[in-house]
Protein backbone atom coordinates (compact mmCIF):
# COMPACT_ATOMS: atom_id res chain seq x y z
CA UNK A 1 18.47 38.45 -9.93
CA UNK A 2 18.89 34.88 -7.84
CA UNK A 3 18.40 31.88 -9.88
CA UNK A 4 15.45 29.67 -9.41
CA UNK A 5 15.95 27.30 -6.80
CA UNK A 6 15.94 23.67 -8.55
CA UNK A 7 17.10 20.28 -6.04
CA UNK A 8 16.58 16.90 -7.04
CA UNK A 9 16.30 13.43 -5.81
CA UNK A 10 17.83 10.66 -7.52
CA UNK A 11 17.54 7.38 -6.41
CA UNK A 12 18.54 4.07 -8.16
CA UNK A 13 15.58 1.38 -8.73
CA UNK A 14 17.42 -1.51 -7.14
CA UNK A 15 15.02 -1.49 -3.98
CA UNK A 16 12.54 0.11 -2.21
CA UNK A 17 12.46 3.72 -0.76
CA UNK A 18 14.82 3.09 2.27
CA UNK A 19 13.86 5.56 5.38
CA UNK A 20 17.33 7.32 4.64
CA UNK A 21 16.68 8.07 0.80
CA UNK A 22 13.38 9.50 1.38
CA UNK A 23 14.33 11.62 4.05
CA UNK A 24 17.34 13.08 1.38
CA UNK A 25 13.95 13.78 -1.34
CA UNK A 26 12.11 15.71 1.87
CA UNK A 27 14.82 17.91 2.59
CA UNK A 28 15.86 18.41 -0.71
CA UNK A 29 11.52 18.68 -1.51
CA UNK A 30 11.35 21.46 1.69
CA UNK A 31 14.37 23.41 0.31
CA UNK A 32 12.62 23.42 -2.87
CA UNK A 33 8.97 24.92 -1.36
CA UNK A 34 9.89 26.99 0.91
CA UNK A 35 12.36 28.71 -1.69
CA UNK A 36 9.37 28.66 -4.71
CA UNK A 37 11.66 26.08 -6.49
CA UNK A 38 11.42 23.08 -8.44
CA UNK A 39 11.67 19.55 -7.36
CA UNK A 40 12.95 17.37 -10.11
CA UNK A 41 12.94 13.45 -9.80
CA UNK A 42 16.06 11.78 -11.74
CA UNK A 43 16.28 7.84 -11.72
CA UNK A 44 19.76 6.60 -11.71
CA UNK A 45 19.18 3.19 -13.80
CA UNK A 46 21.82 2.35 -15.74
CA UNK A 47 23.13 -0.87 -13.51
CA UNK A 48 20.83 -2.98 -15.93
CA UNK A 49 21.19 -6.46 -13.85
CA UNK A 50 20.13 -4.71 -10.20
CA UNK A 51 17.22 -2.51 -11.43
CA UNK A 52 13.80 -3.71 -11.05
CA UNK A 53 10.02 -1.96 -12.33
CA UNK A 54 8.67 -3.13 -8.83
CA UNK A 55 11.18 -1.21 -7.07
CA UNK A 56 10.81 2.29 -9.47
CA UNK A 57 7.08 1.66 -8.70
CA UNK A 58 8.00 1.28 -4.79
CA UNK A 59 10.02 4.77 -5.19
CA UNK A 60 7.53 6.64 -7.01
CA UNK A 61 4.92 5.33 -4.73
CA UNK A 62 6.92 5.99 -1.45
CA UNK A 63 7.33 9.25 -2.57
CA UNK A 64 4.01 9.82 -3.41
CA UNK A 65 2.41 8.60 -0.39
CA UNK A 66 4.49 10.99 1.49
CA UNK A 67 3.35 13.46 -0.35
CA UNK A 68 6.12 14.65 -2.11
CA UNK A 69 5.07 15.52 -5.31
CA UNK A 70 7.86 16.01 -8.49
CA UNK A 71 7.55 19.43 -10.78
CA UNK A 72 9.67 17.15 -13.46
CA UNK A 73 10.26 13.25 -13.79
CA UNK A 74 10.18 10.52 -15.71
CA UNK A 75 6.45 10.41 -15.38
CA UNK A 76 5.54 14.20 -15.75
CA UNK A 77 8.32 15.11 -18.20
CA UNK A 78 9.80 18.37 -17.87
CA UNK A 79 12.21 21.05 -20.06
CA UNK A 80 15.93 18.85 -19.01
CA UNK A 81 14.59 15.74 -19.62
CA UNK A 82 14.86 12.50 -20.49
CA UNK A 83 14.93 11.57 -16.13
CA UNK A 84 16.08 8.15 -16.27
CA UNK A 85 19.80 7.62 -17.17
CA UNK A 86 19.74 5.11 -19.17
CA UNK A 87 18.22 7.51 -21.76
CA UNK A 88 20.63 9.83 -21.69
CA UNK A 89 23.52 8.30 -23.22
CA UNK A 90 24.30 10.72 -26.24
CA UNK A 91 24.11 13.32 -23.37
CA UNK A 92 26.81 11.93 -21.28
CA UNK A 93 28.87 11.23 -25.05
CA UNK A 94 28.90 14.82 -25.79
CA UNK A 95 30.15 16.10 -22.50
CA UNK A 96 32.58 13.29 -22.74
CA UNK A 97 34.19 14.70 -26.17
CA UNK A 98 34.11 17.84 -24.22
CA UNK A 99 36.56 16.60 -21.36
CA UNK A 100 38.82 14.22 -24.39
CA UNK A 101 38.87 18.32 -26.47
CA UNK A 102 39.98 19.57 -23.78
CA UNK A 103 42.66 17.59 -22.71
CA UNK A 104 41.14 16.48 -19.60
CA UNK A 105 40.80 13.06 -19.97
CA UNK A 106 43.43 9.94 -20.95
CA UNK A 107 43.32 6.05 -21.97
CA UNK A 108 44.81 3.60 -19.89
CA UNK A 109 43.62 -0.04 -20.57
CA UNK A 110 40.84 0.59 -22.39
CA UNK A 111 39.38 2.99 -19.59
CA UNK A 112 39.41 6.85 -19.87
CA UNK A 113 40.55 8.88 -17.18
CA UNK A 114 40.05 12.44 -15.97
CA UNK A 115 42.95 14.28 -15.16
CA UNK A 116 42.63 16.48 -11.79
CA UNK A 117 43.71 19.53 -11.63
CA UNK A 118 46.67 18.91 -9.14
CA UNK A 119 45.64 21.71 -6.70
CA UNK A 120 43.93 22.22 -3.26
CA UNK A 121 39.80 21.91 -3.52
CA UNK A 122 37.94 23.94 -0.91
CA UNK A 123 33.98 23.53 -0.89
CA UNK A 124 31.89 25.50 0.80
CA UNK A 125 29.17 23.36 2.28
CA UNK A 126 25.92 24.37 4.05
CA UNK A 127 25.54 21.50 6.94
CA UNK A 128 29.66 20.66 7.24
CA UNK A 129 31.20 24.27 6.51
CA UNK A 130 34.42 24.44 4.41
CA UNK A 131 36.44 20.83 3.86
CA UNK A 132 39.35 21.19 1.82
CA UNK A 133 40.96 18.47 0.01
CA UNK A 134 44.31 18.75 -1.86
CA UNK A 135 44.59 17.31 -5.24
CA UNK A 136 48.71 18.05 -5.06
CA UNK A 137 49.42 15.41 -4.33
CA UNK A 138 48.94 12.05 -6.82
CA UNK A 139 49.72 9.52 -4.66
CA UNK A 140 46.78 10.77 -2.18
CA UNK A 141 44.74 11.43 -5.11
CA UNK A 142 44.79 9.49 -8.01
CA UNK A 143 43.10 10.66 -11.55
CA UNK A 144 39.59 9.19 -11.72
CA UNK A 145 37.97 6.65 -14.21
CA UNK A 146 35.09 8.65 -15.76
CA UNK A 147 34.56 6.28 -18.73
CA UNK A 148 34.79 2.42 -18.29
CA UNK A 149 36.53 -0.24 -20.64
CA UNK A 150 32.88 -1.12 -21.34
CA UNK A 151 32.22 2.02 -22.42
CA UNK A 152 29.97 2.97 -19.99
CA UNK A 153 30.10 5.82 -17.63
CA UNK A 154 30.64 5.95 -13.83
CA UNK A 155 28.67 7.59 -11.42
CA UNK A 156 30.46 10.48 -10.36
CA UNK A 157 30.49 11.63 -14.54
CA UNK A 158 27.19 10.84 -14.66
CA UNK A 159 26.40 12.08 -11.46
CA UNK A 160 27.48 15.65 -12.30
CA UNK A 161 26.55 16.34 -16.21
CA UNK A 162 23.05 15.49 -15.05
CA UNK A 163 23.06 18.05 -12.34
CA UNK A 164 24.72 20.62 -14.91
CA UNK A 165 22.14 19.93 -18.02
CA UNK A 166 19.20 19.94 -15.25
CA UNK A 167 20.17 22.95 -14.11
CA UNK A 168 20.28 22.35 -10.47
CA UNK A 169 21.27 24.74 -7.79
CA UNK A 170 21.04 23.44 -4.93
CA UNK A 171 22.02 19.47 -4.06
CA UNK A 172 21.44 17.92 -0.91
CA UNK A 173 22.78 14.27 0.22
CA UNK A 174 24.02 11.91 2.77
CA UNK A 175 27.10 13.01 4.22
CA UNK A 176 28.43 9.69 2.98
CA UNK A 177 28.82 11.81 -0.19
CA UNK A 178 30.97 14.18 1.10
CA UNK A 179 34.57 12.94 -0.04
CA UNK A 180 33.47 12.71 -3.62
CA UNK A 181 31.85 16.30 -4.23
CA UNK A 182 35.76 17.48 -5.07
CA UNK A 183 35.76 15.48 -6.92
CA UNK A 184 32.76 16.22 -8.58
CA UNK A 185 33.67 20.17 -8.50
CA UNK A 186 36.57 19.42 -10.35
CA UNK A 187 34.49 18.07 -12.95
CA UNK A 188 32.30 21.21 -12.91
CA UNK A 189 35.20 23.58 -13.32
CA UNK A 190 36.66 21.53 -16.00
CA UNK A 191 33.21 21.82 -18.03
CA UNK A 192 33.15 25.90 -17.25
CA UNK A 193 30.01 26.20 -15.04
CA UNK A 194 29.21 26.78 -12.13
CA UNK A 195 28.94 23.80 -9.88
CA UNK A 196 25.26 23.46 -7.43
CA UNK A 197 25.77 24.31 -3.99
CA UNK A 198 26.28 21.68 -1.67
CA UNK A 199 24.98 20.46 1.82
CA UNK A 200 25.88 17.19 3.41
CA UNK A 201 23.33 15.79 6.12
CA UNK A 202 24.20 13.51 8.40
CA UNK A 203 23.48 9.77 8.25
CA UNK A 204 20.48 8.13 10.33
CA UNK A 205 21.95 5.59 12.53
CA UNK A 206 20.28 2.42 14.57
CA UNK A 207 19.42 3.18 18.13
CA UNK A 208 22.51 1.35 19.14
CA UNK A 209 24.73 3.36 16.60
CA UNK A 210 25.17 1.19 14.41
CA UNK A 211 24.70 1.78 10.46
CA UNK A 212 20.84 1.58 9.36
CA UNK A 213 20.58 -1.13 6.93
CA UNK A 214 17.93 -1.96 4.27
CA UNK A 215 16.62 -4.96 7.08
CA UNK A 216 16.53 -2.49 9.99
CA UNK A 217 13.24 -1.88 11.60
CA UNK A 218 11.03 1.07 10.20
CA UNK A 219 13.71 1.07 7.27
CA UNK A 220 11.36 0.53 4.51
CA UNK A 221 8.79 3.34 3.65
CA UNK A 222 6.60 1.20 1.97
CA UNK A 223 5.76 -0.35 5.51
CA UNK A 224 4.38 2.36 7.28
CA UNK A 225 1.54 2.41 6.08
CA UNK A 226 0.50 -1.48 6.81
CA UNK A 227 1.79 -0.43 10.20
CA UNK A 228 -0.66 2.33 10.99
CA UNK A 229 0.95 5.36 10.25
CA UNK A 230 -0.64 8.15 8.43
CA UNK A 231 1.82 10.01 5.52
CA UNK A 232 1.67 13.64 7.06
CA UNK A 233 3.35 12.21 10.51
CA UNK A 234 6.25 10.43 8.93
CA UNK A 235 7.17 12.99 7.01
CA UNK A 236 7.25 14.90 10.40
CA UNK A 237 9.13 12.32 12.07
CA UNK A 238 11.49 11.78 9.06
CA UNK A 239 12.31 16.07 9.21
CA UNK A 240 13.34 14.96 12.81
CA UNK A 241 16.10 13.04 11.54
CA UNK A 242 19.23 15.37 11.81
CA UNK A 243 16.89 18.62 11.81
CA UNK A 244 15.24 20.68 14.17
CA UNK A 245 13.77 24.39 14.56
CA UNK A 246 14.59 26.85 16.84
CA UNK A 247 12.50 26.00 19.66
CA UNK A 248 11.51 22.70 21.33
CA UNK A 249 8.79 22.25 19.17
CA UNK A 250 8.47 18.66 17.77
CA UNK A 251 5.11 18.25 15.71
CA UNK A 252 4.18 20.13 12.08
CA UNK A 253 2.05 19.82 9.50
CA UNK A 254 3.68 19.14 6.19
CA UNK A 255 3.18 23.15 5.63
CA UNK A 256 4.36 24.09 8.92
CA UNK A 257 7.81 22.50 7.77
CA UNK A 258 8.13 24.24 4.60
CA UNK A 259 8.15 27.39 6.49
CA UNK A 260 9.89 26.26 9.13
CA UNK A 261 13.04 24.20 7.12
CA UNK A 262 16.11 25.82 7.86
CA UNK A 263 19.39 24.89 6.77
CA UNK A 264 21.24 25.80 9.91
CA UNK A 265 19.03 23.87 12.30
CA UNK A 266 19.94 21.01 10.27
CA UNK A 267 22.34 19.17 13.15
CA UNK A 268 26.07 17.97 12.25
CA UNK A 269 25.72 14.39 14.31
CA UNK A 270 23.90 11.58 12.90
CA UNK A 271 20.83 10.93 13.56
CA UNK A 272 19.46 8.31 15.65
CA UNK A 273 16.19 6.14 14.66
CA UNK A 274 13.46 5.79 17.40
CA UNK A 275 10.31 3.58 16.36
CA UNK A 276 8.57 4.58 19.53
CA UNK A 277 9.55 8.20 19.04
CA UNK A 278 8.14 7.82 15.37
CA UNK A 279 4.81 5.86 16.99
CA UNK A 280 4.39 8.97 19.50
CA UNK A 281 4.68 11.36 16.82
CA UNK A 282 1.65 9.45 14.63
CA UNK A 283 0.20 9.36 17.58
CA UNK A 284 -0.20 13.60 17.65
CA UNK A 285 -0.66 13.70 14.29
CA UNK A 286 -3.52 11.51 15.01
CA UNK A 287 -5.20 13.33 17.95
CA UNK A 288 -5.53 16.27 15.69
CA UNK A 289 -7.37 14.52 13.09
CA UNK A 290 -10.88 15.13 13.52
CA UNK A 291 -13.60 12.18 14.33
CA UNK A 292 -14.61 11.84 10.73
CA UNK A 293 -11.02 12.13 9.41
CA UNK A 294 -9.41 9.54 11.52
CA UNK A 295 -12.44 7.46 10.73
CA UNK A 296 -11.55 7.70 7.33
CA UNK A 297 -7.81 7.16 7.85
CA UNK A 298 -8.30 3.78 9.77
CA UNK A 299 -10.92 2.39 7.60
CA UNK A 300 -8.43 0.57 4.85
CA UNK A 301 -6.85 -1.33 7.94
CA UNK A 302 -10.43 -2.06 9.86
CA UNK A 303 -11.67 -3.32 6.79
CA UNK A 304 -8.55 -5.37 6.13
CA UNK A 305 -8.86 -7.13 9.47
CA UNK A 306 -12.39 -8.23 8.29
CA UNK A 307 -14.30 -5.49 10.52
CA UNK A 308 -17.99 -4.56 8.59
CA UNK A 309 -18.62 -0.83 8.28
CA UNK A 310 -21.67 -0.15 10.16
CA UNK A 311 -23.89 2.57 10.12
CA UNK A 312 -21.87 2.85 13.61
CA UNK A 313 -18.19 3.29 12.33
CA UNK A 314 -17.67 6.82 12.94
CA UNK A 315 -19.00 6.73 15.90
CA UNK A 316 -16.61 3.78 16.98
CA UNK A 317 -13.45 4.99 14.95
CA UNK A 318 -13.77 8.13 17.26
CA UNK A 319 -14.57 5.94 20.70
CA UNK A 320 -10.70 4.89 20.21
CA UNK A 321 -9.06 7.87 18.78
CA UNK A 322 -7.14 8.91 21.74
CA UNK A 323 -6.25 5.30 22.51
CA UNK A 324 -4.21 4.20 19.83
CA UNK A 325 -0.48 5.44 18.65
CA UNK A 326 -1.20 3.51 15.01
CA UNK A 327 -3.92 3.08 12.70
CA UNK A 328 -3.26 -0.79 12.93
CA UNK A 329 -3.98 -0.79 16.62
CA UNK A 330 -7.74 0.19 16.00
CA UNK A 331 -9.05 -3.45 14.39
CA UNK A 332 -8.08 -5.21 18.23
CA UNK A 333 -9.22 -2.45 20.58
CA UNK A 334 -12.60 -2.08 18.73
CA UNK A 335 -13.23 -5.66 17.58
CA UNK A 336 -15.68 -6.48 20.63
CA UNK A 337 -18.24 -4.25 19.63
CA UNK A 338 -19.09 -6.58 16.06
CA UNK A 339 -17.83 -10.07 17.95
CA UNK A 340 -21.26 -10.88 20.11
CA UNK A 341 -19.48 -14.05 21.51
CA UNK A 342 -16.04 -11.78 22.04
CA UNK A 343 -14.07 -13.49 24.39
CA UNK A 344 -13.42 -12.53 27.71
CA UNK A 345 -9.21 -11.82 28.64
CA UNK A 346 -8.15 -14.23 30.96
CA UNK A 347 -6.04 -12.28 33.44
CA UNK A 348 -8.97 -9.25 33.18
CA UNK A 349 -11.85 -12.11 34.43
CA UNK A 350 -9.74 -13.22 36.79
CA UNK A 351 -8.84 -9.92 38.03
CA UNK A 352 -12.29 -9.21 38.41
CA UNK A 353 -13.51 -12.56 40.15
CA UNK A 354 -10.99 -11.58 42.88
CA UNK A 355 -13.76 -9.27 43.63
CA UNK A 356 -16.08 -11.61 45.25
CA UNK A 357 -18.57 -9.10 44.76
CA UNK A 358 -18.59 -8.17 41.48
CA UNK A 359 -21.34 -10.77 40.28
CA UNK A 360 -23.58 -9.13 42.57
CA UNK A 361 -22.86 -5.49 41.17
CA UNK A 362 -22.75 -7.19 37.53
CA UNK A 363 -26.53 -8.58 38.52
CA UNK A 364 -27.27 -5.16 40.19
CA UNK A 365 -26.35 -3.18 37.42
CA UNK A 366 -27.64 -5.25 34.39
CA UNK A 367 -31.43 -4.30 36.62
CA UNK A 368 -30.47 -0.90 36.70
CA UNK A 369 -30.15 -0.49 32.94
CA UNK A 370 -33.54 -1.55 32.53
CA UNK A 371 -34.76 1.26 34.81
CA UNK A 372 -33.77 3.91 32.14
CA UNK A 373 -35.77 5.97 30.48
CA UNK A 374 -33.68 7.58 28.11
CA UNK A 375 -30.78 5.48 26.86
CA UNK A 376 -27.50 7.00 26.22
CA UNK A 377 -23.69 6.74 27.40
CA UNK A 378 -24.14 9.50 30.23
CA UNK A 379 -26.66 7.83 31.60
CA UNK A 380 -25.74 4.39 31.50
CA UNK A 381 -22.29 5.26 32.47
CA UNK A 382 -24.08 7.39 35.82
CA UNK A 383 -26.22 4.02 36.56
CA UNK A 384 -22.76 2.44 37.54
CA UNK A 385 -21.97 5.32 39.68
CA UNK A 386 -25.43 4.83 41.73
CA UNK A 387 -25.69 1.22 41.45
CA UNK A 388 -22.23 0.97 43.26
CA UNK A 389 -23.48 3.41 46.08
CA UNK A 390 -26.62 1.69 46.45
CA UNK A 391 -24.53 -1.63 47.55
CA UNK A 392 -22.22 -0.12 49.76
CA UNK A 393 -19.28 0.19 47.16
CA UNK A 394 -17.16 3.04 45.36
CA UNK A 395 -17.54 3.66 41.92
CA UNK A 396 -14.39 2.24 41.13
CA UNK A 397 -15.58 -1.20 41.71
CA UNK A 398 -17.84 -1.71 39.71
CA UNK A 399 -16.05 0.02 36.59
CA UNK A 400 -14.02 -2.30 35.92
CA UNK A 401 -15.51 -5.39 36.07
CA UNK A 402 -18.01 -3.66 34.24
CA UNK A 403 -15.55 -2.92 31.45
CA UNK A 404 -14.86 -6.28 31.24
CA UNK A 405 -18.33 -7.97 30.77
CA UNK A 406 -18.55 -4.95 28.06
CA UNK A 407 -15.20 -5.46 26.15
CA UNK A 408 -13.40 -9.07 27.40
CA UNK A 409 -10.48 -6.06 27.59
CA UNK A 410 -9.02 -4.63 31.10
CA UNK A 411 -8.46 -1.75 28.54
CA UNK A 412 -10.56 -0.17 25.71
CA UNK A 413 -12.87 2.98 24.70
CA UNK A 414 -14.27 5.15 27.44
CA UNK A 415 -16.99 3.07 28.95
CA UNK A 416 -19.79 5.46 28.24
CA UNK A 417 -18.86 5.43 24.39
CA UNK A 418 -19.03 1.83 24.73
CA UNK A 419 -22.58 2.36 26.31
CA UNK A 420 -23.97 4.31 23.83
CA UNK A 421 -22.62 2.13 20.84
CA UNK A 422 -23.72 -1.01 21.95
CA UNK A 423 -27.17 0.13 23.25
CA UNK A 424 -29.32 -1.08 26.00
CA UNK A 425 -30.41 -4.55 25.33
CA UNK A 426 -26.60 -5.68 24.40
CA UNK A 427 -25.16 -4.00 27.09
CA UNK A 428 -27.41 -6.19 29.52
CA UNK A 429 -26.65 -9.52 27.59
CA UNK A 430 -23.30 -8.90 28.08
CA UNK A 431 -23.65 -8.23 31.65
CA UNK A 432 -25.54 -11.50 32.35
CA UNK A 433 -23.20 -13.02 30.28
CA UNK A 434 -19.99 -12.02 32.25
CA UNK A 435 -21.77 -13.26 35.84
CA UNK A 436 -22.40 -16.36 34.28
CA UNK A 437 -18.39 -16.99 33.53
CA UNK A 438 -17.91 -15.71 37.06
């Protein structure tokens, strides 16, 4: 009978959730789903002077926002706890004592070493295939400090009697971690258990290559969602990031990737980060929202930009949906329709005036609307289309500048949502308003 599958996450609290570390917890979180396993969060705290509550709270929250939920943590407990490691001290001593019984371990200035085994390593990894690494010879390889003169631990000790006394099978990481796992397999055999099985992924790299740092743009998952993105698309975009399915598929639902997530579509190269790749693929996950949904979604940000929620916000929410690539775009495309004295863009007026007949059309049409019977965006919008005929013009040419005295934007909402929002009466004002700035 195969074990349960059990992969981890285990970041240190020294900063926020960088884009790198959280897309380690999804693959390691998709591995776990797809497989019916266990996620477990582990918080690597013991560097005292660098670790901070507001960036734990940043993790956790990252991490929650994307949706990753934990099966065990420090905040839902769990059988192979305590899951921070600076309360696990008298677990690392006793494994310790188990390495200085052995034999495994020396003193040398008040630090305690481990002695390797002085023998070729092979691992077997799932993303990089089998690297081997010979111990032989010292020189190359030099015994490793487990314990320092401090007496406290290192990471690579640490590192591996948590993943032992958690029971984890499965351990997925940056393949900046590759060189130490023989090291940490030595470890494991010298203990008597079987070690997790590894899998490197490859590192996510700046567009121009270069190493993505903490002050890189889109680096910091606690940003996306002040810059419009909505959790179920990042984590999409972040599965991008050295992974991809079979076919040229690009956009899932959270669900779609746990079925999907395959180890051997995860790629070998690094991985490149592309903000206007990640903007397109909010973008999709936002035309599949429905009205009422992305309504919902881009309320926090309207609201923030000091936008009232009208009896009308659904109604405008959805006049913009297919416009906007972010959530934070919405507050500027849709702020004409509360803003009576909305200015008018510059370049768009001027645009228009070039038109020499557009104030006539403007005049023509604002008449028109008054001719309706039964208000609503069709119809308004079709009074353009015959009040441009009836002067000897195409459609075309009276759209526009029509969109302008509407909005002040050469851009915007389809002009007969804007019609039917703003209703009869405003619509004209704004007409007569626009001829009197040409």
């Amino acid at each position: 009978m195969s074990k349960t599958v059990r992969t981890r996450f285990a970041p240190s609290p020294t900063g926020y959730l960088h884009v790198g570390g959280a897309r380690t917890a999804l693959f390691n979180w998709l591995y776990a789903r797809q497989h019916g396993g266990q996620f477990i969060l582990r918080v690597e705290d013991t560097d005292a002077a660098r670790n901070t509550d507001e960036a734990r709270d940043a993790i956790f929250s990252g991490l929650k926002w994307l949706g990753m939920e934990w099966d065990e943590g420090p905040d839902t407990g769990g059988n192979f706890g305590p899951y921070d490691q600076s309360k696990r001290t008298a677990i690392y001593d006793e494994y310790f004592q188990k390495l200085v019984d052995s034999n495994r371990v020396y003193e040398n200035d008040g630090a305690w070493w481990f002695r390797f085994d002085r023998k070729p390593i092979t691992m077997h990894d799932l993303v990089c295939g089998e690297v081997t690494i010979d111990y032989t010879d010292e020189s190359n390889t030099p015994d490793m400090v487990v314990k320092r003169s401090d007496g406290s631990y290192v990471f690579h000790f640490v590192n591996v009697v948590d993943d032992l006394t958690m029971g984890m099978t499965h351990v997925f990481r940056g393949e900046d971690h590759l060189m130490n796992t023989p090291k940490h397999l030595q470890l494991f055999e010298a203990f008597g258990v079987e070690p997790p099985v590894y899998g490197h992924i490859p590192l996510i790299l700046n567009p121009d290559g270069s190493k993505m740092s903490k002050r890189d743009e889109g680096a910091a998952v606690d940003s996306y969602p002040e810059l419009g993105y909505i959790p179920e698309a990042v984590v999409n975009f972040l599965a991008l990031l050295g992974w991809s399915p079979k076919d040229d598929s690009e956009i899932f639902s959270t669900k779609e990737l746990v079925d999907k997530f395959t180890l051997d579509g995860v790629n070998r190269s690094p991985a490149k980060f592309d903000s206007e790749k990640c903007a397109w693929v909010n973008q999709q996950h936002l035309l599949k929202l429905s009205p009422t949904e992305f309504a919902s979604a881009a309320q926090a940000l309207t609201e923030k930009a000091g936008l009232p929620m009208t009896s009308q916000w659904p109604e405008i929410a959805a006049s913009v949906q297919e416009k906007v690539k972010l959530l934070s775009e919405v507050p500027t495309q849709i702020a004409f329709f509360f803003n009576p004295d909305f200015p008018l863009d510059p370049d768009a007026l001027a645009k228009v005036a070039k038109n020499t007949s557009a104030a006539q059309l403007l005049s023509a049409l604002a008449e028109g609307f008054k001719t309706i019977t039964e208000w609503s965006g069709d119809t308004a919008k079709a009074m353009i289309g015959e009040t441009a005929k009836a002067h000897g013009a195409k459609p075309g040419q009276l759209m526009f500048p029509t969109r302008v005295a509407l909005s002040g934007l050469s851009g915007g909402p389809d002009l007969g949502a804007i019609l039917n929002i703003l209703g009869r009466k405003e619509a004209i004002r704004r007409l007569t308003k626009c001829v009197d700035a040409l």
